Amino acid sequence: MIPLILGLLLAAPFSEIAHSVRIDHPAGPVHADYRMRVDVRHQQLGVAAPGGRASTLRCRWEADLVVDRHARHAAGTLQRALRQEGVAAGSRPGWCTANRAAIAKDVASATKDMRGAVEALAGQDAEMLRAELDQIGRVNT
């Protein structure tokens, strides 16, 4: 049986981590806001067994941290999504659809302390943001 992969985007209240920075650039100051969300992938494994036999159904999930950047500059808004894959993973017996609520709780528990990861991704993005601003400066001159 080919595993079925289901995607679920969680934007639950537990993931409301935000980070803001100001970057000084020759083209003018930039105010960047970073907001966290968690992207969860589900993979259905195994088969349902006939009555009286043990099922091998299992839902394997993996969560990625996604940080959406919205940077405001005189030239407009620069947006980008930054991703850190595999920040949490787990599995549950049974169907993925039947386990969504339980998996959401597992993900919330596993990703509750992500502020450091959000700030690290924002820090890595600073150089990319400067490069994007440099590119805009070259286009506008």
Coordinates of N, CA and C in Angstrom, one line a residue:
M1 N 0.8 -1.2 0.0 CA 0.0 0.0 0.0 C 0.9 1.2 0.0
I2 N 0.6 2.2 -0.8 CA 1.4 3.4 -0.9 C 0.9 4.3 0.2
P3 N 1.8 4.9 1.0 CA 1.4 5.8 2.1 C 0.7 7.0 1.5
L4 N -0.3 7.4 2.2 CA -1.1 8.6 1.8 C -0.5 9.8 2.7
I5 N -0.1 10.8 2.0 CA 0.4 12.0 2.7 C -0.6 13.1 2.7
L6 N -1.0 13.5 3.9 CA -1.9 14.6 4.0 C -1.2 15.8 4.6
G7 N -1.6 17.0 4.2 CA -1.0 18.2 4.8 C -2.0 18.9 5.6
L8 N -1.5 19.5 6.7 CA -2.4 20.3 7.5 C -1.6 21.5 8.0
L9 N -2.1 22.7 7.8 CA -1.5 23.9 8.2 C -2.1 24.3 9.5
L10 N -1.3 24.4 10.6 CA -1.9 24.8 11.9 C -1.5 26.3 12.1
A11 N -2.5 27.1 12.4 CA -2.2 28.4 12.8 C -2.9 28.6 14.1
A12 N -2.7 27.8 15.1 CA -3.4 27.8 16.4 C -2.8 28.8 17.3
P13 N -3.6 29.2 18.3 CA -3.1 30.2 19.2 C -1.8 29.9 19.9
F14 N -1.5 28.6 20.1 CA -0.3 28.3 20.8 C 1.0 28.7 20.0
S15 N 0.8 29.0 18.7 CA 2.0 29.4 17.9 C 2.1 30.9 17.7
E16 N 1.5 31.7 18.6 CA 1.5 33.1 18.4 C 2.9 33.7 18.9
I17 N 3.9 33.4 18.3 CA 5.2 34.0 18.7 C 5.6 34.9 17.6
A18 N 5.8 36.2 18.0 CA 6.2 37.2 17.0 C 7.5 37.8 17.4
H19 N 8.2 38.3 16.4 CA 9.5 39.0 16.7 C 9.6 40.1 15.7
S20 N 10.1 41.3 16.2 CA 10.2 42.5 15.3 C 11.6 43.0 15.4
V21 N 12.1 43.5 14.3 CA 13.5 44.1 14.3 C 13.4 45.3 13.3
R22 N 14.4 46.2 13.6 CA 14.6 47.3 12.7 C 16.0 47.2 12.1
I23 N 16.1 47.3 10.8 CA 17.4 47.2 10.1 C 17.7 48.5 9.5
D24 N 18.8 49.0 9.8 CA 19.2 50.3 9.1 C 19.9 49.9 7.8
H25 N 19.5 50.6 6.7 CA 20.0 50.3 5.4 C 20.2 51.6 4.7
P26 N 21.2 51.8 3.8 CA 21.5 53.0 3.1 C 20.2 53.6 2.4
A27 N 19.3 52.7 2.0 CA 18.1 53.1 1.3 C 17.0 53.6 2.3
G28 N 17.3 53.5 3.6 CA 16.3 53.9 4.7 C 16.1 52.7 5.6
P29 N 15.5 53.0 6.8 CA 15.2 52.0 7.8 C 14.1 51.0 7.3
V30 N 14.3 49.8 7.8 CA 13.3 48.7 7.4 C 12.8 48.2 8.8
H31 N 11.5 48.0 8.8 CA 10.9 47.4 10.0 C 10.4 46.1 9.6
A32 N 10.9 45.0 10.2 CA 10.5 43.6 9.8 C 9.8 42.9 11.0
D33 N 8.7 42.4 10.7 CA 7.9 41.6 11.6 C 8.0 40.1 11.2
Y34 N 8.2 39.2 12.1 CA 8.3 37.8 11.9 C 7.2 37.1 12.7
R35 N 6.4 36.3 12.1 CA 5.3 35.6 12.8 C 5.5 34.1 12.5
M36 N 5.4 33.3 13.6 CA 5.6 31.9 13.5 C 4.3 31.2 13.2
R37 N 4.4 30.1 12.4 CA 3.3 29.1 12.3 C 3.9 27.8 12.2
V38 N 3.1 26.8 12.4 CA 3.6 25.4 12.3 C 2.9 24.7 11.2
D39 N 3.6 24.0 10.3 CA 3.1 23.3 9.2 C 3.3 21.8 9.5
V40 N 2.2 21.0 9.6 CA 2.3 19.6 10.0 C 1.9 18.8 8.8
R41 N 2.8 17.8 8.5 CA 2.5 16.8 7.5 C 2.1 15.5 8.1
H42 N 1.1 14.8 7.6 CA 0.7 13.5 8.1 C 1.0 12.5 7.0
Q43 N 1.3 11.3 7.5 CA 1.5 10.2 6.6 C 0.8 9.0 7.2
Q44 N -0.2 8.5 6.5 CA -1.0 7.3 6.9 C -0.2 6.0 6.5
L45 N 0.0 5.2 7.5 CA 0.7 4.0 7.3 C -0.1 2.8 7.7
G46 N 0.2 1.6 7.1 CA -0.5 0.4 7.5 C -1.8 0.2 6.8
V47 N -2.5 -0.9 7.3 CA -3.8 -1.2 6.7 C -4.8 -1.5 7.8
A48 N -6.1 -1.3 7.5 CA -7.1 -1.7 8.4 C -7.3 -3.2 8.3
A49 N -7.5 -3.9 9.4 CA -7.7 -5.3 9.5 C -9.1 -5.7 9.6
P50 N -9.5 -6.8 9.1 CA -10.9 -7.3 9.3 C -11.2 -7.5 10.8
G51 N -12.5 -7.5 11.1 CA -12.9 -7.7 12.5 C -12.2 -8.8 13.2
G52 N -11.7 -8.6 14.5 CA -11.1 -9.6 15.3 C -9.6 -9.7 15.1
R53 N -9.1 -8.9 14.1 CA -7.6 -9.0 13.9 C -7.0 -7.6 14.2
A54 N -5.8 -7.6 14.6 CA -5.1 -6.3 14.9 C -4.8 -5.5 13.7
S55 N -5.1 -4.2 13.8 CA -4.9 -3.3 12.7 C -3.4 -2.8 12.8
T56 N -2.9 -2.5 11.6 CA -1.5 -1.9 11.6 C -1.6 -0.4 11.2
L57 N -2.7 0.2 11.3 CA -2.9 1.6 11.0 C -2.1 2.4 11.9
R58 N -1.4 3.4 11.4 CA -0.6 4.3 12.2 C -0.5 5.6 11.4
C59 N -0.6 6.7 12.1 CA -0.4 8.0 11.5 C 0.9 8.6 12.0
R60 N 1.8 8.8 11.1 CA 3.1 9.5 11.4 C 3.0 10.9 11.0
W61 N 3.4 11.8 11.9 CA 3.4 13.3 11.6 C 4.7 13.9 11.9
E62 N 5.0 15.0 11.1 CA 6.2 15.8 11.3 C 5.8 17.3 11.2
A63 N 6.4 18.1 12.1 CA 6.0 19.5 12.1 C 7.3 20.3 11.7
D64 N 7.0 21.3 10.8 CA 8.0 22.3 10.4 C 7.7 23.6 11.0
L65 N 8.7 24.4 11.4 CA 8.5 25.7 11.8 C 8.6 26.6 10.6
V66 N 7.6 27.5 10.4 CA 7.6 28.4 9.3 C 7.4 29.8 9.9
V67 N 8.3 30.7 9.5 CA 8.3 32.1 10.0 C 8.1 33.0 8.8
D68 N 7.0 33.7 8.9 CA 6.6 34.6 7.8 C 7.1 36.0 8.1
R69 N 7.9 36.5 7.1 CA 8.5 37.8 7.3 C 7.7 38.9 6.5
H70 N 7.4 40.0 7.1 CA 6.8 41.1 6.5 C 7.6 42.3 6.8
A71 N 8.4 42.8 5.9 CA 9.3 43.9 6.1 C 8.7 45.2 5.4
R72 N 8.6 46.3 6.1 CA 8.1 47.5 5.6 C 9.2 48.5 5.3
H73 N 9.2 49.0 4.1 CA 10.3 49.9 3.6 C 9.6 50.9 2.8
A74 N 10.3 52.0 2.5 CA 9.8 53.1 1.7 C 9.4 52.6 0.3
A75 N 10.1 51.6 -0.2 CA 9.9 51.1 -1.5 C 8.7 50.1 -1.5
G76 N 8.2 49.7 -0.4 CA 7.1 48.7 -0.3 C 7.3 47.7 0.8
T77 N 6.6 46.6 0.6 CA 6.7 45.5 1.6 C 7.4 44.3 1.0
L78 N 8.4 43.8 1.7 CA 9.1 42.6 1.3 C 8.7 41.4 2.2
Q79 N 8.2 40.4 1.5 CA 7.7 39.2 2.2 C 8.5 38.0 1.9
R80 N 8.6 37.1 2.9 CA 9.3 35.8 2.6 C 8.9 34.9 3.7
A81 N 8.9 33.6 3.4 CA 8.6 32.5 4.4 C 9.9 31.8 4.6
L82 N 10.3 31.7 5.8 CA 11.5 30.9 6.2 C 11.1 29.6 6.9
R83 N 11.8 28.6 6.6 CA 11.3 27.2 7.1 C 12.5 26.5 7.8
Q84 N 12.1 25.9 8.9 CA 13.0 25.0 9.6 C 12.3 23.6 9.7
E85 N 12.7 22.6 9.0 CA 12.0 21.4 8.9 C 12.3 20.5 10.1
G86 N 11.3 19.7 10.4 CA 11.4 18.6 11.4 C 11.7 19.1 12.8
V87 N 11.0 20.2 13.3 CA 11.2 20.6 14.6 C 10.5 19.7 15.7
A88 N 9.5 18.9 15.2 CA 8.9 17.9 16.1 C 8.3 16.8 15.2
A89 N 8.2 15.6 15.8 CA 7.7 14.5 15.0 C 7.1 13.5 16.0
G90 N 6.2 12.7 15.5 CA 5.6 11.6 16.4 C 4.7 10.7 15.6
S91 N 4.0 9.8 16.2 CA 3.0 9.0 15.6 C 2.0 8.6 16.6
R92 N 0.8 8.2 16.0 CA -0.3 7.7 16.8 C -0.9 6.5 16.1
P93 N -1.4 5.6 16.8 CA -2.1 4.5 16.2 C -3.5 4.9 15.6
G94 N -3.8 4.3 14.5 CA -5.1 4.6 13.9 C -5.1 5.6 12.7
W95 N -6.2 6.1 12.3 CA -6.4 7.0 11.2 C -5.9 8.4 11.5
C96 N -5.2 9.0 10.5 CA -4.8 10.4 10.7 C -6.0 11.3 11.0
T97 N -7.1 11.1 10.2 CA -8.2 12.0 10.3 C -8.9 11.9 11.7
A98 N -8.8 10.7 12.3 CA -9.4 10.5 13.6 C -8.5 11.0 14.7
N99 N -7.3 11.2 14.4 CA -6.3 11.7 15.4 C -5.9 13.2 15.3
R100 N -6.6 13.9 14.5 CA -6.2 15.3 14.3 C -6.1 16.1 15.6
A101 N -7.1 16.0 16.4 CA -7.1 16.8 17.7 C -6.0 16.4 18.6
A102 N -5.8 15.1 18.7 CA -4.7 14.6 19.6 C -3.3 15.0 19.0
I103 N -3.2 14.9 17.7 CA -1.9 15.3 17.0 C -1.7 16.8 17.2
A104 N -2.7 17.6 17.1 CA -2.6 19.1 17.3 C -2.1 19.3 18.8
K105 N -2.6 18.6 19.7 CA -2.1 18.7 21.1 C -0.6 18.3 21.2
D106 N -0.3 17.2 20.6 CA 1.1 16.8 20.6 C 2.0 17.8 20.0
V107 N 1.6 18.4 18.8 CA 2.4 19.5 18.2 C 2.5 20.7 19.1
A108 N 1.4 21.1 19.7 CA 1.4 22.3 20.6 C 2.4 22.0 21.7
S109 N 2.4 20.9 22.3 CA 3.3 20.6 23.4 C 4.8 20.6 22.9
A110 N 5.0 20.0 21.8 CA 6.4 19.9 21.3 C 6.9 21.2 20.7
T111 N 6.1 22.2 20.4 CA 6.5 23.4 19.8 C 6.2 24.6 20.7
K112 N 6.0 24.4 22.0 CA 5.6 25.5 22.8 C 6.7 26.5 23.1
D113 N 8.0 26.0 23.1 CA 9.1 26.9 23.4 C 9.9 27.1 22.1
M114 N 9.4 27.9 21.2 CA 10.1 28.0 19.9 C 10.6 29.5 19.7
R115 N 10.5 30.3 20.7 CA 10.9 31.7 20.6 C 12.4 31.8 20.1
G116 N 13.3 31.0 20.6 CA 14.7 31.0 20.2 C 14.9 30.6 18.8
A117 N 14.1 29.6 18.3 CA 14.2 29.2 16.9 C 13.6 30.3 16.0
V118 N 12.6 31.0 16.4 CA 12.0 32.1 15.6 C 13.1 33.2 15.5
E119 N 13.7 33.6 16.6 CA 14.7 34.7 16.6 C 15.9 34.3 15.8
A120 N 16.3 33.0 15.8 CA 17.5 32.5 15.1 C 17.2 32.6 13.6
L121 N 16.0 32.2 13.1 CA 15.6 32.3 11.7 C 15.5 33.8 11.3
A122 N 15.0 34.7 12.2 CA 15.0 36.1 11.8 C 16.4 36.6 11.7
G123 N 17.3 36.2 12.6 CA 18.7 36.6 12.5 C 19.4 36.2 11.2
Q124 N 19.1 35.0 10.8 CA 19.6 34.4 9.5 C 19.0 35.2 8.3
D125 N 17.8 35.7 8.5 CA 17.1 36.4 7.4 C 17.7 37.8 7.2
A126 N 18.3 38.4 8.2 CA 18.8 39.8 8.1 C 19.7 40.0 6.8
E127 N 20.6 39.1 6.6 CA 21.5 39.2 5.4 C 20.7 39.1 4.1
M128 N 19.7 38.2 4.0 CA 18.9 38.1 2.8 C 18.0 39.3 2.6
L129 N 17.5 39.9 3.7 CA 16.7 41.1 3.6 C 17.6 42.3 3.1
R130 N 18.8 42.4 3.6 CA 19.7 43.4 3.1 C 20.0 43.3 1.6
A131 N 20.2 42.0 1.2 CA 20.4 41.7 -0.3 C 19.2 42.1 -1.1
E132 N 18.0 41.8 -0.6 CA 16.8 42.2 -1.3 C 16.7 43.8 -1.4
L133 N 17.0 44.5 -0.3 CA 17.0 45.9 -0.4 C 18.0 46.5 -1.3
D134 N 19.2 45.9 -1.4 CA 20.2 46.3 -2.3 C 19.7 46.1 -3.7
Q135 N 19.1 45.0 -4.0 CA 18.5 44.7 -5.3 C 17.5 45.8 -5.7
I136 N 16.6 46.2 -4.8 CA 15.6 47.2 -5.0 C 16.3 48.5 -5.3
G137 N 17.4 48.8 -4.6 CA 18.1 50.1 -4.8 C 18.8 50.1 -6.2
R138 N 19.2 49.0 -6.7 CA 19.8 48.9 -8.0 C 18.8 49.1 -9.1
V139 N 17.6 48.6 -8.9 CA 16.5 48.7 -9.9 C 16.0 50.1 -9.9
N140 N 15.9 50.8 -8.8 CA 15.3 52.1 -8.7 C 16.3 53.2 -9.1
T141 N 17.6 52.9 -9.3 CA 18.6 53.9 -9.7 C 18.8 54.0 -11.1

